[in-house]
Tab-separated table of C-alpha atoms in Angstrom:
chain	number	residue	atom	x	y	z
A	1	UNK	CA	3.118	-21.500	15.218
A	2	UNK	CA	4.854	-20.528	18.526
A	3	UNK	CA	5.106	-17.179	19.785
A	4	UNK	CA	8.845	-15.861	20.349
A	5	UNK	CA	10.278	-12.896	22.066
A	6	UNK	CA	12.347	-11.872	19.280
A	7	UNK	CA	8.979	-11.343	16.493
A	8	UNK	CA	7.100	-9.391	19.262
A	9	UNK	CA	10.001	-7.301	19.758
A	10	UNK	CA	10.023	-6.957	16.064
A	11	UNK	CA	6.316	-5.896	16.090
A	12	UNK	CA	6.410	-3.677	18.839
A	13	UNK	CA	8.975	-1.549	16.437
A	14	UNK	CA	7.177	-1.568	13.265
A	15	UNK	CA	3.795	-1.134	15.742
A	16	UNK	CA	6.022	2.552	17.050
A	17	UNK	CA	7.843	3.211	13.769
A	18	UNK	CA	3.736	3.484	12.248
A	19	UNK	CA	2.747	5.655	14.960
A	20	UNK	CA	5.346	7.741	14.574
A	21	UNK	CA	5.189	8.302	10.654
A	22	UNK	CA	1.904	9.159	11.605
A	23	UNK	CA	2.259	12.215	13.864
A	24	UNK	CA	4.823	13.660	11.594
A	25	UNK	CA	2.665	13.030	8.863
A	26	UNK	CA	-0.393	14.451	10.032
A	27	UNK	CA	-1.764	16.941	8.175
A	28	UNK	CA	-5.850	17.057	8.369
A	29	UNK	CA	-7.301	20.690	9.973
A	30	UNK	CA	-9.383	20.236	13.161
A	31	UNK	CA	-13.038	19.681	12.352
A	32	UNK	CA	-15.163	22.567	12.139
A	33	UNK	CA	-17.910	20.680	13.634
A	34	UNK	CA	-16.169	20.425	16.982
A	35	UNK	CA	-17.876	21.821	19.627
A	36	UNK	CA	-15.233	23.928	21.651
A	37	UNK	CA	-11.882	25.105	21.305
A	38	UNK	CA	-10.964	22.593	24.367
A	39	UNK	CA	-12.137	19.834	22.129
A	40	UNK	CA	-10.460	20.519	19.647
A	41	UNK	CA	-7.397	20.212	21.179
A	42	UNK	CA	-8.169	16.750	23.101
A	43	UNK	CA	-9.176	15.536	19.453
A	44	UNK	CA	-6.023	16.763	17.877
A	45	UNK	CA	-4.048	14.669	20.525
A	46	UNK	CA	-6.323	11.562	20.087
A	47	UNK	CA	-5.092	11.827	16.852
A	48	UNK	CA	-1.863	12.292	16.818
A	49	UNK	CA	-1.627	9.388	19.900
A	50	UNK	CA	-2.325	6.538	17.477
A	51	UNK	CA	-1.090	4.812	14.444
A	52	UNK	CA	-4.627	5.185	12.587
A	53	UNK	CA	-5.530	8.626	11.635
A	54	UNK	CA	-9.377	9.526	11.025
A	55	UNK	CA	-10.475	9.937	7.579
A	56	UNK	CA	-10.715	13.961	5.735
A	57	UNK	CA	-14.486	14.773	6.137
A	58	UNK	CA	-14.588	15.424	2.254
A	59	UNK	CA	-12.141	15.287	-0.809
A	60	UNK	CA	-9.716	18.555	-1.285
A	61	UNK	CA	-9.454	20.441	-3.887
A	62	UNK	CA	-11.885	18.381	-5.797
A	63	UNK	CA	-13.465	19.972	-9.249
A	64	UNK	CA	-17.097	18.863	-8.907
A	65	UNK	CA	-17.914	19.578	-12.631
A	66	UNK	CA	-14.720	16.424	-13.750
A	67	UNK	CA	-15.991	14.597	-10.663
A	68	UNK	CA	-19.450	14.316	-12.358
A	69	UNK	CA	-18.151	13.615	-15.702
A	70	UNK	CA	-16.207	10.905	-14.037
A	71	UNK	CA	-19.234	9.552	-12.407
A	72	UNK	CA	-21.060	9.560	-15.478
A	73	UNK	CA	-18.418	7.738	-17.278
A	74	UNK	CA	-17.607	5.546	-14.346
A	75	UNK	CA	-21.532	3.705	-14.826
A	76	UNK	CA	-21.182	3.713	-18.604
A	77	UNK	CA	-20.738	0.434	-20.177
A	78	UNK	CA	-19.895	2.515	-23.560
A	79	UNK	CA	-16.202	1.666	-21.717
A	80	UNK	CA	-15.996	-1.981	-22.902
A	81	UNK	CA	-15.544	-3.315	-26.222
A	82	UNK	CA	-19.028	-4.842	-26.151
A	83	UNK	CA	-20.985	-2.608	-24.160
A	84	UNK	CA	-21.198	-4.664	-21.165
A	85	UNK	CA	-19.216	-3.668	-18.603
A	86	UNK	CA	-18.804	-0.292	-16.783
A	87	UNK	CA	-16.548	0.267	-14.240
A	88	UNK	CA	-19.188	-0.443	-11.561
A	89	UNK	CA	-20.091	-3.445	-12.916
A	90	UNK	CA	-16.676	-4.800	-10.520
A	91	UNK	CA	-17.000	-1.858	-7.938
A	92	UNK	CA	-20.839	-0.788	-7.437
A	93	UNK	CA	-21.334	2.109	-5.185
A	94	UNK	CA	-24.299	0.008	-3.692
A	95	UNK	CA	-22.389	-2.260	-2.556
A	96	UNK	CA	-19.641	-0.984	-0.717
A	97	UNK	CA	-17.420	-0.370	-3.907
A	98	UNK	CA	-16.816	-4.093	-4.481
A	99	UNK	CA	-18.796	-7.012	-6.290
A	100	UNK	CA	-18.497	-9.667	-3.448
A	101	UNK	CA	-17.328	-11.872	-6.255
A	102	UNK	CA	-13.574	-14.166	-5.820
A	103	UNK	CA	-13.112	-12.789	-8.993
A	104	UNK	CA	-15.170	-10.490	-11.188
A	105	UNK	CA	-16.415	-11.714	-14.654
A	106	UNK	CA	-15.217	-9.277	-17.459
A	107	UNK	CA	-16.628	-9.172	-20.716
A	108	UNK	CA	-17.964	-12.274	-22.577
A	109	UNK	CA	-18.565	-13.714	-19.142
A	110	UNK	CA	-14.261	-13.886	-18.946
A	111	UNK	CA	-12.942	-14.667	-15.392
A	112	UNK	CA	-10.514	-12.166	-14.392
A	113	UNK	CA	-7.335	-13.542	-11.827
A	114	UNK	CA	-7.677	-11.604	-8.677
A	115	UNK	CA	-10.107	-10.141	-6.164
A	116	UNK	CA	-11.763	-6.615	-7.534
A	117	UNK	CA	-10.567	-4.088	-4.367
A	118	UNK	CA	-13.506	-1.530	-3.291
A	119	UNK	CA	-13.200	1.842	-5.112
A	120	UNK	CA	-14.065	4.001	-2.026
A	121	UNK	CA	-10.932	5.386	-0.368
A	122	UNK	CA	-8.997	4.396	-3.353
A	123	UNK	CA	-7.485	8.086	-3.900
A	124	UNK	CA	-5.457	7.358	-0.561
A	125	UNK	CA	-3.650	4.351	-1.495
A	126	UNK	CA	0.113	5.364	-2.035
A	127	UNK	CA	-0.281	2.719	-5.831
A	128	UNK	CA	-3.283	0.992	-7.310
A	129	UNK	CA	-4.068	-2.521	-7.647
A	130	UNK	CA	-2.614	-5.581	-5.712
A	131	UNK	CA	0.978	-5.874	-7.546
A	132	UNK	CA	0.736	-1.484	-7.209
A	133	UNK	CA	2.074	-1.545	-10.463
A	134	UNK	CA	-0.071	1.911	-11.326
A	135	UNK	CA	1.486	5.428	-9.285
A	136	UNK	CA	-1.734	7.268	-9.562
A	137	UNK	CA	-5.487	6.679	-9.936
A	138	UNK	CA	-5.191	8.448	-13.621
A	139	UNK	CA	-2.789	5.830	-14.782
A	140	UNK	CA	-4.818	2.789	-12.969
A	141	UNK	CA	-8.392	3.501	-15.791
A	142	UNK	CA	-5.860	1.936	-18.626
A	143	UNK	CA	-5.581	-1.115	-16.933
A	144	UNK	CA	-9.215	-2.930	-16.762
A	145	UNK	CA	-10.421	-1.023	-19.721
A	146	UNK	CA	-6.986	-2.320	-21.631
A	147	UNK	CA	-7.225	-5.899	-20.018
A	148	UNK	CA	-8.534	-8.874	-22.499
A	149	UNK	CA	-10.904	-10.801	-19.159
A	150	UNK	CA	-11.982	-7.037	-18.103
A	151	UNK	CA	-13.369	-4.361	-20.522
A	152	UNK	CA	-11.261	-5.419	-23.575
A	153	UNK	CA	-11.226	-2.497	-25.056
A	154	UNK	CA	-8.536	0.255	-26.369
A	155	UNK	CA	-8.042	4.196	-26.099
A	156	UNK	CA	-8.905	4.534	-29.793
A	157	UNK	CA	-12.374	3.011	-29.933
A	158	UNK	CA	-13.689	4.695	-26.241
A	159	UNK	CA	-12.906	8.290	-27.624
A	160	UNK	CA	-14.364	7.389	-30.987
A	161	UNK	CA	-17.691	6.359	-28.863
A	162	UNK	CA	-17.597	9.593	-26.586
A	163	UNK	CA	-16.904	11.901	-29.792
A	164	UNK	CA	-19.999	10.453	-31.836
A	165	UNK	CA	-22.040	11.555	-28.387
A	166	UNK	CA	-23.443	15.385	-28.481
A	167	UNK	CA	-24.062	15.035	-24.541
A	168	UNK	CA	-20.906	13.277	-24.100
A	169	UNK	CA	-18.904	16.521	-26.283
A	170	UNK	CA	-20.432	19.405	-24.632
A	171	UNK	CA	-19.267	17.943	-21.358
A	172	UNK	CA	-16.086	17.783	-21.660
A	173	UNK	CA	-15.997	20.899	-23.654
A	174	UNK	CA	-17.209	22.303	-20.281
A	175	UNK	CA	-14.128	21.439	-18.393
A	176	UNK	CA	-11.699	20.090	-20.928
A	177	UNK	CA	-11.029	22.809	-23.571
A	178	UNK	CA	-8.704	20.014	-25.472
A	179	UNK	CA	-11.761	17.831	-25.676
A	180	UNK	CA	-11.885	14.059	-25.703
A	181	UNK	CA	-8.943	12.095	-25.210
A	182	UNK	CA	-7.542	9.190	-23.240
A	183	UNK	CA	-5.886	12.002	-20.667
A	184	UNK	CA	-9.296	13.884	-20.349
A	185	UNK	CA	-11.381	10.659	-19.528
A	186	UNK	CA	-8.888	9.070	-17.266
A	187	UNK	CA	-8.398	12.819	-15.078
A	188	UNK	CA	-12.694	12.563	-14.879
A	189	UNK	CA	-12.927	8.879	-13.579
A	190	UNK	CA	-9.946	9.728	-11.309
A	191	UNK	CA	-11.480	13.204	-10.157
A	192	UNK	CA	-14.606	10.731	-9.409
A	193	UNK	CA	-12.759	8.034	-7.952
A	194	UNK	CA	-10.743	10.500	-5.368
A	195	UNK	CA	-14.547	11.510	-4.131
A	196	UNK	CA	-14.946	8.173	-3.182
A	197	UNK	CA	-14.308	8.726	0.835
A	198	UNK	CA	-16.320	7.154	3.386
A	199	UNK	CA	-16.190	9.544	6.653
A	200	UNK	CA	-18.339	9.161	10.046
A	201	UNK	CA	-17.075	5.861	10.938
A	202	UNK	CA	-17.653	5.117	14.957
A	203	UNK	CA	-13.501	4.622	14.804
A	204	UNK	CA	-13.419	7.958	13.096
A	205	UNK	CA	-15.539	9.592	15.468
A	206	UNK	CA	-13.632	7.709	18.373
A	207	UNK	CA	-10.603	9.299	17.538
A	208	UNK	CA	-11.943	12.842	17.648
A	209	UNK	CA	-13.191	12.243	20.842
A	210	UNK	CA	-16.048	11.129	21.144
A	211	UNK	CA	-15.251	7.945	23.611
A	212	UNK	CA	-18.320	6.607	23.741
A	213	UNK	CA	-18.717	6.035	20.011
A	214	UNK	CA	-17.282	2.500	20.771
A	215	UNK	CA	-18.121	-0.277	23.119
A	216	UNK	CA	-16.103	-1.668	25.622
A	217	UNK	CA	-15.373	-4.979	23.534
A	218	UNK	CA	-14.625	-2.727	20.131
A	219	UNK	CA	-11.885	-0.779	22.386
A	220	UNK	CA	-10.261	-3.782	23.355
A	221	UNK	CA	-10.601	-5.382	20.042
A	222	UNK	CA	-8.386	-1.684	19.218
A	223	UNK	CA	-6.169	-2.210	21.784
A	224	UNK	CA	-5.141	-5.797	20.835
A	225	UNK	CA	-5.133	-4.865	17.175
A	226	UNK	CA	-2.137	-2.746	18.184
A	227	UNK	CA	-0.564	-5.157	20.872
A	228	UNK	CA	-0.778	-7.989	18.697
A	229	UNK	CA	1.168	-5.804	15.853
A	230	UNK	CA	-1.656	-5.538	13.127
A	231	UNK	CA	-0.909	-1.646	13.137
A	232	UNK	CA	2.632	-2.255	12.058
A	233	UNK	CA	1.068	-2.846	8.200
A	234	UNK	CA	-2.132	-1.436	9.088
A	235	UNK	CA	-1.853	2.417	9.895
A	236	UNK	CA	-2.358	5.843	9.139
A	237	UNK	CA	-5.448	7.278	7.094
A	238	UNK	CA	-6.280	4.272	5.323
A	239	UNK	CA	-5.408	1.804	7.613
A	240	UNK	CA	-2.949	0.065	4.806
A	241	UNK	CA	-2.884	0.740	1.302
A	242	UNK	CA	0.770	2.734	2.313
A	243	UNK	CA	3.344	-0.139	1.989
A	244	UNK	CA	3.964	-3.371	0.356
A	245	UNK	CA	4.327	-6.358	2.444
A	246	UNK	CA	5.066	-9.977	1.287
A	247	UNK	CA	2.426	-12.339	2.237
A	248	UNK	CA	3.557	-15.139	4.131
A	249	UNK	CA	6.136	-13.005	6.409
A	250	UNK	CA	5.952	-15.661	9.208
A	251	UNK	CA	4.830	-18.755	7.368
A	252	UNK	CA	4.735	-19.963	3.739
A	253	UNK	CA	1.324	-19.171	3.094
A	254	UNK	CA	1.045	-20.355	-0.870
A	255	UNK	CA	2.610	-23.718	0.513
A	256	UNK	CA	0.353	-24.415	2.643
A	257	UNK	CA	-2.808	-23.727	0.359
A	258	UNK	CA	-1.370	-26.029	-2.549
A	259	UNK	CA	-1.707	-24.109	-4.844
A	260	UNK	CA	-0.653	-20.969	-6.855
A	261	UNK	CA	-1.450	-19.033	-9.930
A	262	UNK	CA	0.917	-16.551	-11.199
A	263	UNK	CA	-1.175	-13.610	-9.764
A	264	UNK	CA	0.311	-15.122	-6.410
A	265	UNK	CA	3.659	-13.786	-7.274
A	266	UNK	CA	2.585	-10.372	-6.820
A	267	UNK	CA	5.094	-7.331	-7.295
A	268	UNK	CA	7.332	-9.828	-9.235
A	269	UNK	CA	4.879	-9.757	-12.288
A	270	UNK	CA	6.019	-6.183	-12.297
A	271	UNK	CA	9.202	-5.693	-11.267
A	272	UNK	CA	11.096	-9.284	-11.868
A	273	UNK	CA	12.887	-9.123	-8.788
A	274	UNK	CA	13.200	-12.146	-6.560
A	275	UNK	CA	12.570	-10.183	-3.230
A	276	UNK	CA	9.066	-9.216	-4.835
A	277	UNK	CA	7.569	-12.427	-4.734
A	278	UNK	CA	4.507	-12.862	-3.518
A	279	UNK	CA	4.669	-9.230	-2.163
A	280	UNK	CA	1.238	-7.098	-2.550
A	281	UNK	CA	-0.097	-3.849	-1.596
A	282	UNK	CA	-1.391	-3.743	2.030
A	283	UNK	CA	-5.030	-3.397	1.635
A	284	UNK	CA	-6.600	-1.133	3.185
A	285	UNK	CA	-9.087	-1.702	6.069
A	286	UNK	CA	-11.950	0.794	5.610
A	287	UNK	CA	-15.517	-0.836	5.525
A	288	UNK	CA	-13.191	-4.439	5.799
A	289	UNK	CA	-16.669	-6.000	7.428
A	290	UNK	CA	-18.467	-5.085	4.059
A	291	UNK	CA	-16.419	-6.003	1.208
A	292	UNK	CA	-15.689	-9.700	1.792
A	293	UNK	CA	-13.750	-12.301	0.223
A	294	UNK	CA	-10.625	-11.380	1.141
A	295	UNK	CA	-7.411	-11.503	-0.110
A	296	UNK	CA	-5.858	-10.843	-3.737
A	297	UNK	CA	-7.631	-14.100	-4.891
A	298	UNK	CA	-10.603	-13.428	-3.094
A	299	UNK	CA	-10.571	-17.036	-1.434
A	300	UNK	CA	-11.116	-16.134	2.394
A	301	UNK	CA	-15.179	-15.837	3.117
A	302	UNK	CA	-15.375	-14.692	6.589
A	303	UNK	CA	-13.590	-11.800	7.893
A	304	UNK	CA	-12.841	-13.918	11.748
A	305	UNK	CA	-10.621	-16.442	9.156
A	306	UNK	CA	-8.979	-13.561	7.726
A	307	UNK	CA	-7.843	-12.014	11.048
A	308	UNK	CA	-6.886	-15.947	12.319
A	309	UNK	CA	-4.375	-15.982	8.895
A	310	UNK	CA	-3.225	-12.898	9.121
A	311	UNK	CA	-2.255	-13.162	12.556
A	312	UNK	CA	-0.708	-16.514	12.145
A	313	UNK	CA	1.641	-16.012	8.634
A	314	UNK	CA	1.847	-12.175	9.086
A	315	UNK	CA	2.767	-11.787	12.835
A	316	UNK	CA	3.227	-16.046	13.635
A	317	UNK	CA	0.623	-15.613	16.104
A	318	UNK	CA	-1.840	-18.186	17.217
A	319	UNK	CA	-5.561	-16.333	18.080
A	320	UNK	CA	-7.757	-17.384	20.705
A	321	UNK	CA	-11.123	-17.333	19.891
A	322	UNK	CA	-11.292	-14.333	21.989
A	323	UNK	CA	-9.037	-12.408	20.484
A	324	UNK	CA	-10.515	-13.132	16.686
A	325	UNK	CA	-13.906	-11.823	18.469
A	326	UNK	CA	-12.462	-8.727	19.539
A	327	UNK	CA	-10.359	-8.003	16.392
A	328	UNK	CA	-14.070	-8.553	14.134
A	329	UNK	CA	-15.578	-6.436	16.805
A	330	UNK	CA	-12.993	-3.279	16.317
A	331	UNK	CA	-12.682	-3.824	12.162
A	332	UNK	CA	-16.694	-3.303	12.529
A	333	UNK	CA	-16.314	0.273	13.363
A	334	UNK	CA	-14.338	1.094	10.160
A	335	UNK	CA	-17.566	0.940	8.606
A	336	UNK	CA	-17.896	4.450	7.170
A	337	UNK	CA	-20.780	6.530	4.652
A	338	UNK	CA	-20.783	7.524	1.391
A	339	UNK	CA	-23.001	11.144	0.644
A	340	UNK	CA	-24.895	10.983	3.894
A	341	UNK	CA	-25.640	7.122	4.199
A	342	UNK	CA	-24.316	3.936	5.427
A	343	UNK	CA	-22.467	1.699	3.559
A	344	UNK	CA	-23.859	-1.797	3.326
């Protein structure tokens, strides 16, 4: 698809208008690990320069005692209707919060209809899921553990299970004084999943200043990420998972592949409007390099085809082969940790 003066106009606007909700958005503290008041300041404008902002160096106001219930409850198959499936059965922790699967396998071996999105970072996503038809990580637990091809299971029977546990009672006791109940095990898993941040990324630690935490190849694989217009969906702390975008902006993407399943329809399936079709929830980029396939039907194996389809029905842009290098080179540093270790 040819390049024309009036789409990179286009995407040099959104590219600004990102940057800009950005700054005025900014709210993280400088890091106490910064060595000088000087630095501090040249970090703060790094920051506040660009359309990606670094990630918080650990969750706020986060009650440790529900975020280890959640944790606890978040590996328990006891979840499912036949005691096979936990929650990290589709997002282990060991494994940069996602199964590497198209599509996970529920209970009963069922095939579930799109790709399972990593957990980490989740608690910064303005909606859950790919259609964002869940406001808030308390409301997302109902869906998989609701869902037929995913835990199959129902309020009523988990918080039968968790009251006929002693262990399982006292815990909740501990922090819940209502005791077990669809609201008290959803607030844990969420208290959980919000922990789920991956800081001390070498993009992270670029934009506090420290310049040489990137190569010279992974800054210009930055600066074309912007030029090009990927920031203009792809911004602020998460880099995505703030806006919905339909996917095939420059092209007809589903079309093209020649085929479609009604999970390609997107925010439709939730809201019924025409304009929602085949509109998603920007994913976010964080640890993109480790949590392949891509895409909502997980159909995309290599992250350099991702970028080249991306660019060309997102922005109508045609990649050299240079460019896709450069753009794999600069996702790479959005590789982050999780409790003091790399994720792989």
């Amino acid at each position: 698809m040819k390049n024309s003066t009036p789409n990179f106009v286009i995407a040099g606007l959104l590219t600004a208008f990102a940057a800009t909700l950005v700054i005025l958005t900014w709210r993280e503290a400088p890091s106490a690990a910064s060595p000088s008041p000087t630095a501090l300041v040249m970090a703060d404008a790094i920051r506040r320069a660009e359309p990606i902002s670094p990630l918080p160096t650990a969750p706020r106001g986060a009650d440790p005692l529900r975020a280890a219930l959640g944790e606890r409850l978040f590996h328990d198959p006891v979840l499912s209707v036949d005691y096979t499936i936990s929650c990290a059965s589709c997002h282990p922790l060991d494994r940069a919060g996602a199964d590497g699967l198209p599509t996970s396998r529920g209970v009963g071996g069922a095939l579930g209809t799109v790709n399972a999105p990593t957990v980490f970072n989740a608690g910064l996503n303005f909606a859950q899921f790919w259609d964002g038809r869940a406001a808030t990580l308390e409301e997302q637990v109902a869906g998989p553990l609701h869902n037929p091809v995913e835990m199959g299971s129902n309020w009523s029977l988990v918080v039968e299970r968790l009251n006929k546990s002693d262990d399982y009672r006292s815990l909740f006791a501990e922090v819940y004084p209502q005791g077990i109940n669809a609201e008290t095990i959803a607030d844990a898993l969420a208290a959980f999943e919000r922990s789920l941040l991956t800081p001390g990324a070498r993009f992270d630690q670029y934009l506090r200043g420290k310049t040489d935490a990137l190569s010279a190849d992974e800054i210009e694989g930055y600066a074309r990420f912007k030029r090009l217009g990927c920031s203009s969906c792809h911004q602020g702390v998460n880099v995505g998972g703030n806006l919905f975008q339909r996917f095939g902006v420059m092209g007809d993407y589903f079309a093209d592949k020649g085929m479609s399943t009604p999970a390609d329809l997107g925010r439709f399936n939730v809201t019924g409007r025409q304009e929602d079709r085949y509109v998603f929830r920007v994913p976010s980029l964080r640890n993109v390099a480790l949590t392949a396939p891509y895409f909502h039907d997980g159909s995309v194996e290599k992250l350099d085809d991702a970028v080249e389809i991306m660019a060309r029905y997102q922005l109508g842009r045609t990649l050299s082969k240079e460019d896709r290098r450069l753009l794999v080179a600069f996702l790479h540093t959005l590789s982050g940790s999780f409790r003091g270790a790399p994720l792989k």
